Amino acid sequence: MTTEENMIPIEPYLKDFKQYLDANSRCILSAKFGNGKSYFISSFIKEYSNDYLFIPIYPVNYQVMDNKDIFELIKRDILIKLLSSEEININEIELNAASLFYYFFTNNQEDKFLDILSIIPDINIYGIDINISYVIKKLKEVKDKFATYKKQFKSDDETYESYITQFDSLKGSIYEFDTISQLICDIIREYKNKNPTKEVVLIIEDLDRIDPAHIFRILNVFSAHFDRYTPGLVEFDKTCGDNKFCLDKIVTVCDINNIKKIYAHVYGKETDFIGYISKFSNSKAYDYSLTEKIKEFLINTLLDKDLLKYPQICDSLSDLIVSSMDEKSTVKSNLRIIKERIVNANNLIRSKSINLNQRFAGKYITSDSDFTKLLALLKAFGFSFNNLKIESTFDEFVRIIGKYWILAAIFGRNIIFEPCNNNIKVAYYREIRQGIGDWLQSDPIYNCIDGDQILDFDISNWDAEATVPSYIFDQIHNIVNYLNRVFII
């Protein structure tokens, strides 16, 4: 794997969306910009190419076009995608409307044939996977095949001319069904006959990133097909009924909230958006976001393995990191920044020691610990220690701070830590009145000294409400501030 984005496992999402798609002939995949929907779509196409023939199109490419031309470009995109597919064999297609197709390649060569070829570079620029040689080869095959039908029709056949005209006269209307539409329908219908186990899926990408007029032009053309009365047998044979172009599925990809805002801006806030958008999805939009997976990814993949011993702290830290993501940036961009900060965090730790007071006779503690790794991560992301959920995870903080608790004696003059062999005795002098007090003992800390070095220890079994531990634990913020000054760059 070469990018941060594809490190996040999305297989469960792919399976869920497969089930969602199977249940709907028209649906909406909703995701905010930067949440990885393009990666999701490409992964879905790759994973389920044996189940579907996918036709992804990108209307964002049409920004410079007039509104009336948008659907013409959509049809040409669909046709080119079909012709570029290795799964489409023109020689196996039965052309039931041969006169219509012959008209397409004779009477409209300049208008259609050349127009199709002229937009191929634009489509390639924006990343649609098209094999140009396949397109040209198959267009020639179609033209050659139509030539065999030429003798079946007379040039002065009025019935033939009226048959053609009834389609092309509708060009530009929301009910249009011209020669290209018929060609698309026949190719898809014949493909489905040859591949009965596969469904044909049109994917309209990034619909919310185009001009509002284009958005509703596209939606209205498709909805006009959905809204029409039950078609007669002839029309059903041409269009296959439910979806335009004989498509089994139509997936609209967008941020549904953006579409809702645009709709309100164009048609007014009181206009029924739910009623309108329900035409394009048989059920509620499928909401997708990689940000939900980022937290799990951080904990399982990116965080230092030593920190995983403190799951509640990791959970709190990951919440902070995810909340800091730039919503205007892509998941990939955010992950790259997060990964860089985590990887480089340990470089913020100074490699040094703190020499303890005379009571410890020259003993020291080093900067090597799980807690300094946590402090370095907080510094790398610009977080404060107070941003963490300290109270609800206090037991883990007692453990991770470990050996640094003996620094409490710097800030609480009545707190006493005293080495004894490889153990440490702990006490607190409680002053009753001036000059009079008593010593309160706590459990000793065992096996925490190696030569002159203080080792990490665990006092999480102490009763935090007891007098001595409570005085020590009250110094947590003083200890953190001190360590940040001394150990963290």
Coordinates of C-alpha atoms in Angstrom, one line a residue:
M1 CA 0.0 0.0 0.0
T2 CA 1.4 3.3 -1.1
T3 CA -0.8 5.9 0.5
E4 CA -2.1 6.7 4.0
E5 CA -5.7 6.6 2.8
N6 CA -5.7 3.0 1.6
M7 CA -4.2 1.8 4.9
I8 CA -7.7 2.1 6.5
P9 CA -9.7 -1.1 6.1
I10 CA -13.0 -0.4 4.4
E11 CA -14.1 -3.9 3.6
P12 CA -17.0 -3.8 6.1
Y13 CA -18.3 -0.6 4.3
L14 CA -17.9 -2.2 0.9
K15 CA -20.0 -5.2 2.0
D16 CA -22.7 -2.9 3.6
F17 CA -22.9 -0.8 0.4
K18 CA -23.2 -3.9 -1.7
Q19 CA -26.2 -5.0 0.3
Y20 CA -27.6 -1.5 0.1
L21 CA -27.1 -1.3 -3.7
D22 CA -28.7 -4.7 -4.3
A23 CA -31.8 -3.5 -2.5
N24 CA -32.2 -0.3 -4.5
S25 CA -32.4 0.4 -8.2
R26 CA -31.7 4.1 -7.5
C27 CA -29.6 5.3 -4.6
I28 CA -27.5 8.1 -3.2
L29 CA -24.0 7.6 -1.7
S30 CA -23.5 10.6 0.6
A31 CA -20.1 11.7 1.9
K32 CA -18.6 15.0 2.8
F33 CA -15.8 16.4 0.6
G34 CA -12.5 14.8 1.7
N35 CA -14.0 11.8 3.4
G36 CA -12.6 9.4 0.9
K37 CA -15.7 8.7 -1.3
S38 CA -13.6 8.5 -4.5
Y39 CA -11.3 5.9 -2.9
F40 CA -14.4 4.1 -1.7
I41 CA -16.0 4.1 -5.2
S42 CA -12.8 2.9 -6.9
S43 CA -12.4 0.1 -4.3
F44 CA -16.0 -0.9 -4.7
I45 CA -15.7 -1.1 -8.5
K46 CA -12.6 -3.2 -8.1
E47 CA -14.1 -5.5 -5.5
Y48 CA -17.4 -6.2 -7.3
S49 CA -16.5 -6.0 -11.0
N50 CA -17.6 -9.6 -11.3
D51 CA -21.1 -8.7 -10.2
Y52 CA -21.7 -5.4 -12.1
L53 CA -20.7 -3.6 -15.2
F54 CA -19.9 -0.1 -13.8
I55 CA -20.3 3.1 -15.8
P56 CA -18.8 6.0 -13.8
I57 CA -19.2 9.5 -15.2
Y58 CA -17.9 12.8 -13.9
P59 CA -20.2 15.8 -14.6
V60 CA -17.7 18.1 -12.9
N61 CA -15.9 17.9 -16.3
Y62 CA -18.8 19.8 -17.9
Q63 CA -18.5 23.1 -15.9
V64 CA -17.8 25.2 -19.0
M65 CA -20.8 23.8 -21.0
D66 CA -24.2 25.4 -21.5
N67 CA -27.0 23.8 -19.3
K68 CA -28.8 22.4 -22.4
D69 CA -25.7 20.5 -23.5
I70 CA -25.0 18.7 -20.2
F71 CA -27.1 15.7 -20.9
E72 CA -25.6 15.4 -24.4
L73 CA -22.2 15.0 -22.8
I74 CA -23.5 12.5 -20.2
K75 CA -24.8 10.3 -23.0
R76 CA -21.5 10.5 -24.8
D77 CA -19.6 9.7 -21.7
I78 CA -21.8 6.6 -21.1
L79 CA -21.4 5.5 -24.7
I80 CA -17.7 5.9 -24.7
K81 CA -17.4 4.0 -21.4
L82 CA -19.4 1.2 -22.9
L83 CA -17.3 1.1 -26.1
S84 CA -14.1 1.2 -24.1
S85 CA -15.0 -1.8 -22.0
E86 CA -13.4 -5.1 -22.9
E87 CA -16.7 -6.8 -21.9
I88 CA -18.7 -5.2 -24.7
N89 CA -18.5 -7.1 -28.0
I90 CA -20.1 -5.1 -30.8
N91 CA -20.2 -8.0 -33.2
E92 CA -22.5 -9.9 -30.8
I93 CA -25.0 -7.1 -30.5
E94 CA -28.4 -7.6 -32.2
L95 CA -29.4 -4.3 -33.7
N96 CA -33.2 -4.2 -33.6
A97 CA -33.3 -0.6 -34.7
A98 CA -30.8 -0.7 -37.6
S99 CA -32.3 2.2 -39.4
L100 CA -31.9 4.4 -36.4
F101 CA -28.3 3.5 -35.9
Y102 CA -27.5 3.8 -39.6
Y103 CA -29.0 7.3 -39.5
F104 CA -26.6 8.0 -36.6
F105 CA -23.5 7.2 -38.6
T106 CA -24.6 8.6 -41.9
N107 CA -26.8 11.7 -41.5
N108 CA -25.0 12.9 -38.3
Q109 CA -21.4 12.1 -38.8
E110 CA -20.2 15.6 -38.1
D111 CA -22.6 16.2 -35.3
K112 CA -22.2 13.0 -33.4
F113 CA -19.3 10.8 -34.5
L114 CA -16.8 13.6 -34.4
D115 CA -18.2 15.1 -31.2
I116 CA -17.7 11.8 -29.5
L117 CA -14.1 11.6 -30.4
S118 CA -13.5 15.3 -29.6
I119 CA -14.4 14.9 -25.9
I120 CA -12.2 11.8 -25.3
P121 CA -9.1 13.9 -24.2
D122 CA -11.2 15.8 -21.6
I123 CA -12.4 12.6 -20.1
N124 CA -8.9 11.1 -20.0
I125 CA -7.6 14.3 -18.2
Y126 CA -10.1 13.8 -15.4
G127 CA -9.1 10.2 -14.8
I128 CA -11.8 8.1 -16.5
D129 CA -10.2 4.8 -17.5
I130 CA -10.8 4.7 -21.2
N131 CA -8.9 2.6 -23.8
I132 CA -8.9 4.9 -26.9
S133 CA -8.0 2.1 -29.2
Y134 CA -11.1 0.1 -28.1
V135 CA -13.4 3.1 -28.7
I136 CA -12.1 3.8 -32.2
K137 CA -12.1 0.1 -33.1
K138 CA -15.6 -0.5 -31.9
L139 CA -17.0 2.6 -33.5
K140 CA -15.7 1.3 -36.8
E141 CA -17.2 -2.1 -36.0
V142 CA -20.6 -0.4 -35.4
K143 CA -20.3 1.6 -38.6
D144 CA -19.4 -1.5 -40.6
K145 CA -22.2 -3.5 -39.1
F146 CA -24.7 -0.8 -39.9
A147 CA -23.6 -0.8 -43.5
T148 CA -24.9 -4.3 -43.9
Y149 CA -28.4 -3.0 -43.1
K150 CA -28.3 -0.1 -45.5
K151 CA -29.9 -2.1 -48.3
Q152 CA -32.9 -2.7 -46.2
F153 CA -34.0 0.9 -46.3
K154 CA -34.9 3.4 -49.0
S155 CA -33.7 6.9 -48.8
D156 CA -37.1 8.3 -49.6
D157 CA -39.0 6.1 -47.1
E158 CA -41.2 8.6 -45.3
T159 CA -42.0 6.1 -42.5
Y160 CA -38.3 5.7 -41.9
E161 CA -37.7 9.5 -41.8
S162 CA -40.6 10.1 -39.4
Y163 CA -39.3 7.3 -37.2
I164 CA -36.0 9.0 -36.9
T165 CA -37.5 12.5 -36.4
Q166 CA -39.7 11.5 -33.5
F167 CA -36.6 10.9 -31.4
D168 CA -34.3 13.7 -32.5
S169 CA -37.1 16.3 -32.3
L170 CA -37.1 15.8 -28.5
K171 CA -33.4 16.7 -28.1
G172 CA -33.0 19.1 -25.3
S173 CA -36.2 18.3 -23.6
I174 CA -36.4 16.3 -20.3
Y175 CA -38.1 13.5 -22.2
E176 CA -35.4 13.3 -24.9
F177 CA -34.6 9.9 -26.5
D178 CA -32.5 10.3 -29.5
T179 CA -30.2 8.2 -31.6
I180 CA -27.4 8.0 -29.1
S181 CA -29.9 7.1 -26.3
Q182 CA -31.2 4.2 -28.5
L183 CA -27.7 3.0 -29.2
I184 CA -26.8 3.0 -25.5
C185 CA -30.0 1.1 -24.7
D186 CA -29.4 -1.5 -27.3
I187 CA -25.8 -2.1 -26.2
I188 CA -26.8 -2.4 -22.6
R189 CA -29.8 -4.6 -23.3
E190 CA -27.7 -7.0 -25.4
Y191 CA -24.9 -7.0 -22.8
K192 CA -27.5 -8.0 -20.2
N193 CA -28.8 -10.8 -22.4
K194 CA -25.3 -12.1 -22.8
N195 CA -24.4 -11.6 -19.1
P196 CA -27.7 -12.4 -17.2
T197 CA -25.9 -12.6 -13.8
K198 CA -24.4 -9.1 -14.0
E199 CA -26.2 -5.8 -13.6
V200 CA -25.3 -2.5 -15.2
V201 CA -24.6 0.4 -12.8
L202 CA -24.3 4.1 -13.7
I203 CA -22.3 6.1 -11.1
I204 CA -22.7 9.8 -11.3
E205 CA -19.8 11.2 -9.3
D206 CA -19.4 14.5 -7.3
L207 CA -22.8 15.8 -8.3
D208 CA -22.7 18.5 -5.6
R209 CA -19.5 20.0 -7.0
I210 CA -21.0 21.4 -10.2
D211 CA -23.1 24.4 -11.1
P212 CA -26.5 24.2 -9.4
A213 CA -28.3 24.5 -12.8
H214 CA -26.4 21.5 -14.0
I215 CA -27.2 19.5 -10.9
F216 CA -31.0 19.9 -11.3
R217 CA -30.8 19.5 -15.1
I218 CA -29.2 16.1 -14.7
L219 CA -31.6 15.1 -11.9
N220 CA -34.7 16.3 -13.8
V221 CA -33.9 14.4 -16.9
F222 CA -33.6 11.2 -15.0
S223 CA -36.6 11.9 -12.8
A224 CA -38.7 12.6 -15.9
H225 CA -38.1 9.0 -17.0
F226 CA -39.1 7.8 -13.5
D227 CA -42.2 9.9 -13.4
R228 CA -43.7 9.0 -16.8
Y229 CA -46.8 6.8 -17.0
T230 CA -46.3 3.1 -17.5
P231 CA -44.7 2.8 -20.9
G232 CA -46.3 0.9 -23.7
L233 CA -44.7 -2.3 -25.0
V234 CA -42.8 -0.5 -27.8
E235 CA -41.4 2.1 -25.5
F236 CA -40.5 -0.5 -22.9
D237 CA -38.7 -2.5 -25.5
K238 CA -36.6 0.6 -26.3
T239 CA -35.9 1.8 -22.8
C240 CA -36.2 -1.3 -20.6
G241 CA -38.7 0.5 -18.3
D242 CA -37.6 1.5 -14.8
N243 CA -34.3 3.3 -15.3
K244 CA -33.2 5.3 -18.3
F245 CA -30.9 3.6 -20.8
C246 CA -31.8 0.1 -19.6
L247 CA -29.6 0.7 -16.5
D248 CA -30.2 -1.7 -13.6
K249 CA -28.9 0.7 -11.0
I250 CA -28.2 4.4 -10.8
V251 CA -25.9 5.7 -8.0
T252 CA -25.7 9.4 -7.4
V253 CA -22.5 10.3 -5.4
C254 CA -22.6 13.6 -3.4
D255 CA -22.9 15.2 0.0
I256 CA -26.6 15.1 0.4
N257 CA -26.5 18.0 2.8
N258 CA -24.9 20.2 0.1
I259 CA -27.6 19.2 -2.3
K260 CA -30.2 20.1 0.2
K261 CA -28.6 23.6 0.8
I262 CA -28.3 24.2 -2.9
Y263 CA -31.9 23.1 -3.5
A264 CA -33.1 25.5 -0.8
H265 CA -31.1 28.4 -2.3
V266 CA -32.5 27.7 -5.8
Y267 CA -36.1 26.8 -5.0
G268 CA -36.7 28.3 -1.5
K269 CA -36.4 27.0 2.0
E270 CA -40.0 26.0 2.2
T271 CA -39.8 23.7 -0.9
D272 CA -40.2 20.0 -0.2
F273 CA -36.6 18.7 -0.7
I274 CA -37.4 15.2 0.7
G275 CA -40.2 14.7 -1.8
Y276 CA -37.9 15.8 -4.6
I277 CA -34.8 13.8 -3.8
S278 CA -36.8 10.7 -3.1
K279 CA -37.1 10.2 -6.8
F280 CA -33.4 9.5 -7.0
S281 CA -33.2 7.0 -4.2
N282 CA -35.5 4.1 -3.2
S283 CA -34.4 4.6 0.4
K284 CA -32.4 6.9 2.7
A285 CA -29.0 7.9 1.4
Y286 CA -26.1 5.7 2.4
D287 CA -23.9 7.9 4.6
Y288 CA -20.2 7.1 4.3
S289 CA -17.2 8.6 6.1
L290 CA -13.7 7.4 6.6
T291 CA -13.3 9.6 9.7
E292 CA -15.3 7.0 11.7
K293 CA -12.5 4.6 10.9
I294 CA -9.6 6.9 11.5
K295 CA -9.8 6.6 15.3
E296 CA -9.6 2.8 15.1
F297 CA -6.8 3.2 12.6
L298 CA -4.8 5.5 14.9
I299 CA -5.0 3.2 17.8
N300 CA -4.3 0.0 16.0
T301 CA -1.7 1.2 13.5
L302 CA -0.1 4.5 14.2
L303 CA 0.2 5.0 18.0
D304 CA 3.3 3.7 19.8
K305 CA 2.7 0.1 20.9
D306 CA 3.8 1.0 24.4
L307 CA 0.9 3.4 24.7
L308 CA -1.6 0.6 23.9
K309 CA -1.2 -0.6 27.5
Y310 CA -3.4 2.4 28.4
P311 CA -6.6 2.0 26.3
Q312 CA -8.6 4.7 27.9
I313 CA -5.8 7.2 27.4
C314 CA -5.4 6.1 23.8
D315 CA -9.1 6.5 23.2
S316 CA -9.1 10.1 24.7
L317 CA -6.0 11.0 22.6
S318 CA -7.4 9.6 19.4
D319 CA -10.6 11.6 20.0
L320 CA -8.5 14.7 20.2
I321 CA -6.6 13.9 17.1
V322 CA -9.7 13.2 15.0
S323 CA -11.4 16.4 16.2
S324 CA -8.4 18.4 15.1
M325 CA -8.7 17.2 11.5
D326 CA -9.2 20.0 8.9
E327 CA -12.7 19.5 7.5
K328 CA -11.7 21.3 4.3
S329 CA -8.8 18.9 3.6
T330 CA -9.1 15.3 2.3
V331 CA -8.8 12.2 4.5
K332 CA -5.6 11.4 2.7
S333 CA -4.1 14.8 3.4
N334 CA -5.2 14.7 7.1
L335 CA -3.8 11.2 7.5
R336 CA -0.5 12.2 6.0
I337 CA -0.2 15.1 8.5
I338 CA -1.3 12.9 11.4
K339 CA 1.1 10.1 10.5
E340 CA 4.0 12.6 10.2
R341 CA 3.3 14.1 13.6
I342 CA 3.0 10.7 15.3
V343 CA 6.2 9.3 13.7
N344 CA 8.2 12.4 14.6
A345 CA 6.8 13.0 18.1
N346 CA 9.5 11.0 19.9
N347 CA 12.1 13.4 18.4
L348 CA 10.6 16.0 20.7
I349 CA 11.9 14.1 23.8
R350 CA 15.2 15.3 25.1
S351 CA 17.5 12.4 26.0
K352 CA 18.5 13.5 29.5
S353 CA 18.1 12.7 33.2
I354 CA 16.9 14.5 36.3
N355 CA 19.2 14.3 39.3
L356 CA 17.2 13.9 42.5
N357 CA 17.7 15.6 45.9
Q358 CA 20.2 14.7 48.6
R359 CA 17.8 12.3 50.2
F360 CA 18.2 10.0 47.1
A361 CA 22.0 10.3 47.3
G362 CA 22.7 11.1 43.6
K363 CA 20.0 8.9 42.1
Y364 CA 18.3 9.9 38.9
I365 CA 15.3 9.4 36.6
T366 CA 15.6 9.4 32.8
S367 CA 13.3 10.8 30.1
D368 CA 12.7 7.3 28.7
S369 CA 9.1 6.4 29.6
D370 CA 5.7 5.9 28.2
F371 CA 4.6 9.1 29.8
T372 CA 7.1 11.3 28.0
K373 CA 5.9 9.6 24.7
L374 CA 2.4 10.8 25.5
L375 CA 3.6 14.3 26.4
A376 CA 5.5 14.4 23.1
L377 CA 2.4 13.5 21.1
L378 CA 0.4 16.2 22.8
K379 CA 3.1 18.7 22.0
A380 CA 3.3 17.5 18.3
F381 CA -0.4 18.2 17.9
G382 CA -0.5 21.3 19.9
F383 CA -2.7 19.9 22.6
S384 CA -2.7 20.6 26.3
F385 CA -2.5 17.8 28.9
N386 CA -5.8 19.2 30.3
N387 CA -7.4 18.4 26.9
L388 CA -7.3 14.7 27.9
K389 CA -10.1 13.1 29.9
I390 CA -8.0 12.9 33.1
E391 CA -10.7 12.2 35.8
S392 CA -12.4 9.3 34.0
T393 CA -9.0 7.7 33.2
F394 CA -7.2 8.6 36.4
D395 CA -6.1 5.0 37.2
E396 CA -4.3 4.7 33.9
F397 CA -2.6 8.1 34.4
V398 CA -1.3 6.9 37.8
R399 CA 0.3 3.9 36.0
I400 CA 1.7 5.8 33.0
I401 CA 3.2 8.6 35.1
G402 CA 4.9 5.9 37.2
K403 CA 8.4 6.9 38.4
Y404 CA 7.7 10.6 37.9
W405 CA 5.4 10.6 41.0
I406 CA 8.5 11.0 43.2
L407 CA 8.8 14.5 41.7
A408 CA 5.8 15.4 43.8
A409 CA 8.2 16.0 46.7
I410 CA 9.6 19.0 44.8
F411 CA 6.2 20.7 45.0
G412 CA 4.8 19.4 48.2
R413 CA 7.4 20.0 50.9
N414 CA 5.7 17.6 53.3
I415 CA 5.8 14.7 50.9
I416 CA 8.7 12.4 51.6
F417 CA 10.2 9.7 49.3
E418 CA 13.2 7.8 50.8
P419 CA 15.2 5.0 49.2
C420 CA 15.8 1.9 51.2
N421 CA 17.8 -0.8 49.3
N422 CA 15.9 -1.2 46.0
N423 CA 12.6 0.1 47.5
I424 CA 11.2 3.5 48.3
K425 CA 9.5 4.5 51.5
V426 CA 6.7 7.0 51.2
A427 CA 5.4 9.3 54.0
Y428 CA 3.6 12.6 54.5
Y429 CA 4.2 15.0 57.4
R430 CA 0.8 16.2 58.6
E431 CA 1.1 19.5 60.6
I432 CA -1.6 19.6 63.3
R433 CA -0.6 23.0 64.6
Q434 CA 2.6 25.1 64.5
G435 CA 5.5 22.9 65.5
I436 CA 3.3 19.9 66.2
G437 CA 2.4 17.2 63.6
D438 CA 2.7 13.5 62.8
W439 CA 4.0 11.3 60.0
L440 CA 1.5 9.4 57.9
Q441 CA 2.9 6.3 56.2
S442 CA 1.9 4.8 52.8
D443 CA 2.7 1.5 51.3
P444 CA 6.3 1.3 50.2
I445 CA 7.2 1.0 46.5
Y446 CA 9.1 -2.2 45.9
N447 CA 11.8 -3.1 43.4
C448 CA 12.0 0.3 41.8
I449 CA 15.7 1.1 42.0
D450 CA 18.5 -0.3 39.9
G451 CA 21.9 1.1 41.0
D452 CA 21.4 4.8 40.9
Q453 CA 18.5 4.8 38.4
I454 CA 14.8 5.0 39.5
L455 CA 12.8 2.5 37.5
D456 CA 9.1 2.8 36.5
F457 CA 6.7 1.6 39.1
D458 CA 3.0 1.1 39.5
I459 CA 1.1 2.6 42.4
S460 CA -2.4 2.3 40.9
N461 CA -3.3 -0.1 43.7
W462 CA -3.1 2.8 46.2
D463 CA -6.4 4.2 47.5
A464 CA -6.5 7.6 45.8
E465 CA -8.8 8.9 48.5
A466 CA -6.3 8.0 51.3
T467 CA -4.4 10.9 52.8
V468 CA -0.9 10.3 51.5
P469 CA -1.8 9.2 48.0
S470 CA -4.2 12.1 47.6
Y471 CA -1.5 14.6 48.5
I472 CA 0.8 13.0 46.0
F473 CA -1.8 12.8 43.2
D474 CA -2.8 16.4 43.7
Q475 CA 0.7 17.3 42.2
I476 CA -0.1 15.8 38.8
H477 CA -0.3 19.1 36.9
N478 CA 2.9 20.4 38.6
I479 CA 4.7 17.2 37.6
V480 CA 3.4 17.5 34.0
N481 CA 4.5 21.1 33.6
Y482 CA 7.9 20.3 35.0
L483 CA 8.4 17.4 32.7
N484 CA 7.3 19.5 29.7
R485 CA 9.9 22.1 30.6
V486 CA 12.8 19.7 31.2
F487 CA 12.2 16.8 28.8
I488 CA 10.0 18.0 25.9
I489 CA 11.4 20.3 23.2

